[in-house]
Coordinates of C-alpha atoms and ligand atoms in Angstrom, one line a residue:
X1 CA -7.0 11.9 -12.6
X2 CA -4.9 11.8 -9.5
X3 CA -3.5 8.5 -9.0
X4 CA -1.5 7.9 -6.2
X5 CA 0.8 5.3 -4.5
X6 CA 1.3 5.0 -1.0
X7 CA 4.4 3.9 -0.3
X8 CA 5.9 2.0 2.7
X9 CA 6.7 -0.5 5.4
X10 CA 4.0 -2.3 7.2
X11 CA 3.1 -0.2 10.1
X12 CA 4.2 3.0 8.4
X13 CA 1.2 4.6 8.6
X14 CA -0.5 3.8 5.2
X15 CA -3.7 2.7 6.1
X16 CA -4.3 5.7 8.9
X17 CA -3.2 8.2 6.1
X18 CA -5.2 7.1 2.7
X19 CA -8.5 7.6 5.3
X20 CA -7.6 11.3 5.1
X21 CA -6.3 12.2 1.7
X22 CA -9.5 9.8 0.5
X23 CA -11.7 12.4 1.8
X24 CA -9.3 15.4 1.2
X25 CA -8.8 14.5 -2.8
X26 CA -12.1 12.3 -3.7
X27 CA -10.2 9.3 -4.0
X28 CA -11.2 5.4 -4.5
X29 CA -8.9 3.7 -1.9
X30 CA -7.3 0.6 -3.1
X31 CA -6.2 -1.8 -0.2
X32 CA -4.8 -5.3 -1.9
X33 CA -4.1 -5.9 1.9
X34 CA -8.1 -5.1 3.0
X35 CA -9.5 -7.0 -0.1
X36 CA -7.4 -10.1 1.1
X37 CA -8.9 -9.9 4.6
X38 CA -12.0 -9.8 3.0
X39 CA -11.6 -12.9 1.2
X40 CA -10.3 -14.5 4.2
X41 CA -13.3 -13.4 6.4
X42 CA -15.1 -14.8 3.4
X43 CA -13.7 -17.9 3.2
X44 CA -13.1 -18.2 -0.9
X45 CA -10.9 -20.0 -2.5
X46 CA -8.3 -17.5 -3.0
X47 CA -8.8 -16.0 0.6
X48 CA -8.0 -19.9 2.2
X49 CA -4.9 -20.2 -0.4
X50 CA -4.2 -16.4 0.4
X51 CA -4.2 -16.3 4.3
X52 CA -1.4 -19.5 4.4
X53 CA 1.2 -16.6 3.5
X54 CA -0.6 -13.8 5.0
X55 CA -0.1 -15.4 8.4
X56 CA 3.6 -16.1 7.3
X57 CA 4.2 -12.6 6.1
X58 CA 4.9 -13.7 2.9
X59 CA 3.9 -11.6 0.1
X60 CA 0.6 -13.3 -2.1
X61 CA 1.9 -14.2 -5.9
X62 CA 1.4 -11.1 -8.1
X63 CA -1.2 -12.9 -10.5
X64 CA -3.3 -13.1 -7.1
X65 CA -3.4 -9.2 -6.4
X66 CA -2.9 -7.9 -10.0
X67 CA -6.2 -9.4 -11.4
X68 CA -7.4 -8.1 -8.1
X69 CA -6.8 -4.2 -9.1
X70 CA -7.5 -4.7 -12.6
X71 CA -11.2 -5.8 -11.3
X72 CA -11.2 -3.1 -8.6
X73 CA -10.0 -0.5 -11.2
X74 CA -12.6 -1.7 -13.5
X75 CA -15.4 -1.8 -11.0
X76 CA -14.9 2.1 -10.8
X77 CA -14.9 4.1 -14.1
X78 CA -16.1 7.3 -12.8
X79 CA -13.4 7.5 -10.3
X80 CA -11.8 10.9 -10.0
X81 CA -8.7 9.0 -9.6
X82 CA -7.3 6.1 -7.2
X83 CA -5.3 5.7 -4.0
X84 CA -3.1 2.4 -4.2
X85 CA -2.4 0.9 -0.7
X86 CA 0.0 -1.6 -0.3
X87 CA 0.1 -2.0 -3.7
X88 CA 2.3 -2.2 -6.2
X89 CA 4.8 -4.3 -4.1
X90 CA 7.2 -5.9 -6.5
X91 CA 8.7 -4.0 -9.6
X92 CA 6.0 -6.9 -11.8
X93 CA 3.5 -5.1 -9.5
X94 CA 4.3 -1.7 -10.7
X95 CA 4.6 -2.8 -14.6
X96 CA 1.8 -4.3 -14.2
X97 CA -0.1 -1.3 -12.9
X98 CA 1.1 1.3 -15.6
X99 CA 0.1 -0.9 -18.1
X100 CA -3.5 -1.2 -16.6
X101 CA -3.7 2.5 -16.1
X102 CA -2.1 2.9 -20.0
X103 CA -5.2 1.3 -20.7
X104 CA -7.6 3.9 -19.5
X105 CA -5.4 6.3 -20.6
X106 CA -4.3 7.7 -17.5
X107 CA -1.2 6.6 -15.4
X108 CA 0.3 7.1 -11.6
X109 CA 0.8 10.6 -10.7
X110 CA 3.3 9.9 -7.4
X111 CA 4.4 7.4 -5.1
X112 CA 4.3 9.4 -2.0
X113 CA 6.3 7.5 0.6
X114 CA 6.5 7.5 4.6
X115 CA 9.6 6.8 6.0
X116 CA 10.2 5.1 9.4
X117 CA 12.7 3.2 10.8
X118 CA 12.5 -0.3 11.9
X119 CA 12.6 -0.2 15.7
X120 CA 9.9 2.1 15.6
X121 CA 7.6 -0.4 13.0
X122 CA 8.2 -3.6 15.0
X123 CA 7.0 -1.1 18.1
X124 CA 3.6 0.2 16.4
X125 CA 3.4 -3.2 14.9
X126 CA 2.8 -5.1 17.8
X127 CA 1.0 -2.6 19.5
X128 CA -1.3 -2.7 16.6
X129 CA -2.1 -6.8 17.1
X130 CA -2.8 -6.1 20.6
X131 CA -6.0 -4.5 19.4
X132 CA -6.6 -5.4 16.0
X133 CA -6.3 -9.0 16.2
X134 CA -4.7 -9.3 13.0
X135 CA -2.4 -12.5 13.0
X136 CA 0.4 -11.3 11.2
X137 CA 0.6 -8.5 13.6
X138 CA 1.3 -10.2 17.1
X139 CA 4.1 -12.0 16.5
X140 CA 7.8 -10.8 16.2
X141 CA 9.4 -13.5 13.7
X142 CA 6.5 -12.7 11.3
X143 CA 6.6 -9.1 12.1
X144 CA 10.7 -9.4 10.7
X145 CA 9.6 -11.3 7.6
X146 CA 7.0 -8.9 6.9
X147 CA 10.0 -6.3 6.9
X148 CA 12.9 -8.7 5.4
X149 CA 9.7 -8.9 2.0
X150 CA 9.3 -5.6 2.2
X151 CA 13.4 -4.8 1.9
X152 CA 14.0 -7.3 -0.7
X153 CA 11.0 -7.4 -2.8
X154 CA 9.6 -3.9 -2.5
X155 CA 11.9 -1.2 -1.5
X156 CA 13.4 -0.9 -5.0
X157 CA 10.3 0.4 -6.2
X158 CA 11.8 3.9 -4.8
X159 CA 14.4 3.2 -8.1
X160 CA 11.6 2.3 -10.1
X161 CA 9.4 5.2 -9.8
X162 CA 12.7 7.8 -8.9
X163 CA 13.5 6.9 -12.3
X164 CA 9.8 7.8 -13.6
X165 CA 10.4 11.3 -12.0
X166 CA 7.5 10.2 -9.5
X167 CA 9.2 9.5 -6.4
X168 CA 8.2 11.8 -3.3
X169 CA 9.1 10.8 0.6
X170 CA 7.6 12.2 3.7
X171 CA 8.5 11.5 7.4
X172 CA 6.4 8.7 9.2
X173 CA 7.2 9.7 12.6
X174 CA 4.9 12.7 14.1
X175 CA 1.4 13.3 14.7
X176 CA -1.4 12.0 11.7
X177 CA -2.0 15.9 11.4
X178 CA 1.7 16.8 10.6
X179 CA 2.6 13.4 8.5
X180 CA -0.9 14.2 7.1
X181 CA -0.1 18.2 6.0
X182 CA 3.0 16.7 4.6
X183 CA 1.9 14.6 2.1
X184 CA -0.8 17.1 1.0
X185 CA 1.8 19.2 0.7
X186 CA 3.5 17.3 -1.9
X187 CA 0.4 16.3 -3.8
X188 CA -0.6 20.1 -4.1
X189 CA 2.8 20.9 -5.9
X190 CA 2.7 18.3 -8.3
X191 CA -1.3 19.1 -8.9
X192 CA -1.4 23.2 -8.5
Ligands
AMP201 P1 -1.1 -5.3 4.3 O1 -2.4 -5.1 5.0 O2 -0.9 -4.4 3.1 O3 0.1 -5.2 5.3 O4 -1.1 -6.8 3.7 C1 -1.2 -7.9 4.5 C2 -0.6 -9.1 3.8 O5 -1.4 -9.3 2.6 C3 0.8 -9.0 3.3 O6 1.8 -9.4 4.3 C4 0.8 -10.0 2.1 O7 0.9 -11.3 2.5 C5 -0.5 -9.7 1.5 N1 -0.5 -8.6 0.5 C6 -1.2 -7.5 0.6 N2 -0.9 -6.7 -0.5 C7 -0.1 -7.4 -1.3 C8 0.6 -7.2 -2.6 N3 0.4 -6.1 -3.3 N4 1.4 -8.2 -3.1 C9 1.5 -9.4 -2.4 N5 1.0 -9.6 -1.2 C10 0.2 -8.7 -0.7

Protein backbone atom coordinates (compact mmCIF):
# COMPACT_ATOMS: atom_id res chain seq x y z
CA UNK A 1 0.00 0.00 0.00
CA UNK A 2 1.04 3.59 -0.46
CA UNK A 3 0.27 5.57 2.47
CA UNK A 4 0.92 8.94 2.50
CA UNK A 5 0.94 12.06 4.82
CA UNK A 6 0.57 15.46 3.59
CA UNK A 7 2.29 17.65 5.54
CA UNK A 8 1.85 21.35 6.30
CA UNK A 9 0.52 24.78 7.28
CA UNK A 10 -3.00 25.75 6.69
CA UNK A 11 -3.10 27.32 3.36
CA UNK A 12 -0.06 25.33 2.17
CA UNK A 13 -1.65 23.82 -0.50
CA UNK A 14 -2.78 20.43 0.90
CA UNK A 15 -6.15 20.18 -0.06
CA UNK A 16 -5.48 21.53 -3.92
CA UNK A 17 -2.66 18.85 -4.12
CA UNK A 18 -4.22 15.39 -2.53
CA UNK A 19 -7.02 16.11 -5.53
CA UNK A 20 -4.25 15.27 -7.89
CA UNK A 21 -2.00 12.58 -6.48
CA UNK A 22 -5.74 10.97 -5.49
CA UNK A 23 -6.27 10.45 -9.00
CA UNK A 24 -2.50 10.04 -10.02
CA UNK A 25 -1.85 7.04 -7.30
CA UNK A 26 -5.55 5.56 -6.60
CA UNK A 27 -5.65 6.89 -3.30
CA UNK A 28 -8.61 7.18 -0.56
CA UNK A 29 -8.24 10.85 0.65
CA UNK A 30 -8.45 11.35 4.24
CA UNK A 31 -9.46 14.98 5.27
CA UNK A 32 -9.94 15.10 9.34
CA UNK A 33 -10.48 18.86 8.41
CA UNK A 34 -13.46 17.86 5.53
CA UNK A 35 -15.02 15.15 7.84
CA UNK A 36 -15.39 17.95 10.54
CA UNK A 37 -17.18 20.27 8.20
CA UNK A 38 -19.26 17.67 7.50
CA UNK A 39 -20.33 17.15 10.96
CA UNK A 40 -20.72 20.70 11.33
CA UNK A 41 -23.04 21.11 8.19
CA UNK A 42 -24.69 18.14 9.85
CA UNK A 43 -25.28 19.45 12.96
CA UNK A 44 -24.13 16.16 15.27
CA UNK A 45 -23.09 16.15 18.41
CA UNK A 46 -19.47 16.15 17.87
CA UNK A 47 -19.79 18.62 14.81
CA UNK A 48 -21.54 21.47 17.41
CA UNK A 49 -18.76 20.52 20.19
CA UNK A 50 -16.19 20.41 17.19
CA UNK A 51 -16.94 23.82 15.37
CA UNK A 52 -16.52 25.89 18.97
CA UNK A 53 -12.62 25.36 18.30
CA UNK A 54 -12.70 25.18 14.64
CA UNK A 55 -13.95 28.78 14.50
CA UNK A 56 -11.11 29.53 17.27
CA UNK A 57 -8.49 27.72 15.32
CA UNK A 58 -7.89 25.56 17.87
CA UNK A 59 -6.97 22.18 17.13
CA UNK A 60 -10.11 19.42 18.01
CA UNK A 61 -8.88 16.85 21.01
CA UNK A 62 -7.10 13.90 19.45
CA UNK A 63 -9.71 11.28 20.82
CA UNK A 64 -12.16 13.39 18.48
CA UNK A 65 -10.17 12.86 15.12
CA UNK A 66 -8.35 9.51 15.93
CA UNK A 67 -11.59 7.39 16.31
CA UNK A 68 -12.46 9.44 13.22
CA UNK A 69 -9.61 7.69 10.98
CA UNK A 70 -9.76 4.49 12.64
CA UNK A 71 -13.60 4.42 11.26
CA UNK A 72 -12.58 5.98 7.94
CA UNK A 73 -9.66 3.47 7.66
CA UNK A 74 -11.99 0.80 8.54
CA UNK A 75 -14.81 1.82 6.26
CA UNK A 76 -12.24 1.12 3.35
CA UNK A 77 -10.43 -2.35 3.24
CA UNK A 78 -9.85 -2.54 -0.30
CA UNK A 79 -8.00 0.64 -0.45
CA UNK A 80 -4.88 0.65 -2.49
CA UNK A 81 -3.55 2.79 0.15
CA UNK A 82 -4.59 6.24 1.88
CA UNK A 83 -3.72 9.94 1.58
CA UNK A 84 -3.86 11.63 5.23
CA UNK A 85 -4.78 15.35 5.04
CA UNK A 86 -4.39 17.33 7.86
CA UNK A 87 -3.86 14.58 9.75
CA UNK A 88 -1.77 13.38 12.01
CA UNK A 89 -1.32 16.80 13.74
CA UNK A 90 0.19 16.17 17.19
CA UNK A 91 3.08 13.53 17.78
CA UNK A 92 -0.26 11.34 19.83
CA UNK A 93 -1.77 11.81 16.28
CA UNK A 94 1.03 10.10 14.61
CA UNK A 95 1.45 7.18 17.34
CA UNK A 96 -1.77 6.86 17.11
CA UNK A 97 -1.80 6.29 13.38
CA UNK A 98 1.12 3.71 13.09
CA UNK A 99 -0.43 1.76 15.52
CA UNK A 100 -3.78 1.68 13.44
CA UNK A 101 -1.93 0.95 10.31
CA UNK A 102 0.29 -1.85 12.50
CA UNK A 103 -2.94 -3.27 12.71
CA UNK A 104 -3.64 -3.94 9.02
CA UNK A 105 -0.29 -4.69 8.68
CA UNK A 106 0.80 -1.92 6.72
CA UNK A 107 2.25 1.50 7.93
CA UNK A 108 3.03 5.23 6.40
CA UNK A 109 5.12 5.23 3.53
CA UNK A 110 6.14 9.26 3.62
CA UNK A 111 5.13 12.49 5.01
CA UNK A 112 5.62 14.58 1.99
CA UNK A 113 5.65 18.22 3.17
CA UNK A 114 5.02 21.70 1.41
CA UNK A 115 6.88 24.36 2.68
CA UNK A 116 5.74 28.06 2.62
CA UNK A 117 6.38 30.85 4.58
CA UNK A 118 4.03 32.73 6.71
CA UNK A 119 3.39 35.97 4.96
CA UNK A 120 2.58 34.12 1.99
CA UNK A 121 -0.17 31.75 4.18
CA UNK A 122 -1.89 34.56 5.91
CA UNK A 123 -2.08 36.09 2.08
CA UNK A 124 -3.70 32.79 0.44
CA UNK A 125 -5.50 32.39 3.62
CA UNK A 126 -7.63 35.21 3.56
CA UNK A 127 -7.98 35.28 0.02
CA UNK A 128 -9.29 31.85 0.39
CA UNK A 129 -12.37 33.13 3.06
CA UNK A 130 -13.24 35.59 0.54
CA UNK A 131 -14.63 32.81 -1.54
CA UNK A 132 -14.92 29.90 0.47
CA UNK A 133 -16.83 31.24 3.34
CA UNK A 134 -15.10 29.16 5.69
CA UNK A 135 -15.02 31.03 9.23
CA UNK A 136 -11.76 30.20 10.31
CA UNK A 137 -10.46 31.62 7.14
CA UNK A 138 -11.50 35.43 7.14
CA UNK A 139 -10.19 36.55 10.07
CA UNK A 140 -6.49 37.48 10.86
CA UNK A 141 -6.28 36.76 14.79
CA UNK A 142 -7.68 33.21 14.04
CA UNK A 143 -5.69 32.94 10.95
CA UNK A 144 -2.34 33.50 13.56
CA UNK A 145 -3.71 30.91 15.89
CA UNK A 146 -4.23 28.55 13.31
CA UNK A 147 -0.37 29.00 12.58
CA UNK A 148 0.84 29.61 16.31
CA UNK A 149 -1.11 25.37 16.74
CA UNK A 150 0.36 24.49 13.91
CA UNK A 151 4.19 25.70 15.11
CA UNK A 152 3.74 24.38 18.53
CA UNK A 153 1.66 21.36 18.23
CA UNK A 154 2.50 20.07 14.78
CA UNK A 155 5.62 21.10 13.32
CA UNK A 156 7.70 18.63 15.30
CA UNK A 157 6.16 15.85 13.50
CA UNK A 158 9.10 16.76 10.80
CA UNK A 159 11.38 15.11 13.95
CA UNK A 160 8.99 12.54 14.34
CA UNK A 161 8.84 11.05 11.02
CA UNK A 162 12.83 12.50 10.04
CA UNK A 163 13.57 10.03 12.64
CA UNK A 164 11.35 7.21 10.90
CA UNK A 165 13.58 7.81 7.73
CA UNK A 166 10.15 9.15 6.15
CA UNK A 167 10.48 12.66 6.05
CA UNK A 168 10.35 14.37 2.41
CA UNK A 169 9.80 18.36 1.82
CA UNK A 170 8.74 20.05 -1.41
CA UNK A 171 8.33 23.84 -2.10
CA UNK A 172 4.72 25.29 -1.64
CA UNK A 173 5.28 28.26 -3.72
CA UNK A 174 4.80 27.81 -7.69
CA UNK A 175 2.25 26.72 -9.99
CA UNK A 176 -0.17 23.37 -8.85
CA UNK A 177 1.69 21.72 -11.91
CA UNK A 178 5.22 22.32 -10.65
CA UNK A 179 4.47 21.78 -6.65
CA UNK A 180 2.41 18.93 -8.15
CA UNK A 181 5.48 17.21 -10.40
CA UNK A 182 7.43 17.71 -7.24
CA UNK A 183 5.85 15.66 -4.93
CA UNK A 184 5.24 12.89 -7.58
CA UNK A 185 8.62 13.07 -7.89
CA UNK A 186 9.35 12.09 -4.54
CA UNK A 187 6.75 9.43 -4.29
CA UNK A 188 8.16 7.70 -7.48
CA UNK A 189 11.64 7.26 -5.77
CA UNK A 190 10.58 5.85 -2.72
CA UNK A 191 7.96 3.46 -4.82
CA UNK A 192 10.09 2.69 -8.23
P1 LIG B 1 -8.20 21.99 8.16
O1 LIG B 1 -9.29 22.00 7.13
O2 LIG B 1 -7.33 20.77 8.05
O3 LIG B 1 -7.41 23.27 8.18
O4 LIG B 1 -8.92 21.88 9.59
C1 LIG B 1 -9.81 22.86 10.07
C2 LIG B 1 -9.91 22.77 11.58
O5 LIG B 1 -10.40 21.48 11.96
C3 LIG B 1 -8.59 22.92 12.35
O6 LIG B 1 -8.25 24.27 12.58
C4 LIG B 1 -8.89 22.18 13.64
O7 LIG B 1 -9.72 22.95 14.50
C5 LIG B 1 -9.74 21.01 13.13
N1 LIG B 1 -8.90 19.84 12.76
C6 LIG B 1 -8.76 19.30 11.52
N2 LIG B 1 -7.93 18.24 11.55
C7 LIG B 1 -7.52 18.11 12.83
C8 LIG B 1 -6.64 17.22 13.51
N3 LIG B 1 -5.98 16.23 12.85
N4 LIG B 1 -6.46 17.38 14.85
C9 LIG B 1 -7.11 18.35 15.52
N5 LIG B 1 -7.92 19.24 14.96
C10 LIG B 1 -8.15 19.13 13.62
Amino acid sequence: MLNLVLFGPPGAGKGTQSAHLIEKYQLVHLSTGDILRSEVAAQTALGLEAKKLMDAGTLVPDAVVIGMISSKIDANPKAKGFIFDGFPRTIAQAEALDTLLQQKETAISMMLALEVDNEELTKRLLLRGKDSGRPDDSNEEIIKNRINEYNTKTAPLKSYYTGQGKFSAVPGIGSIETIFASLANAIDAITV
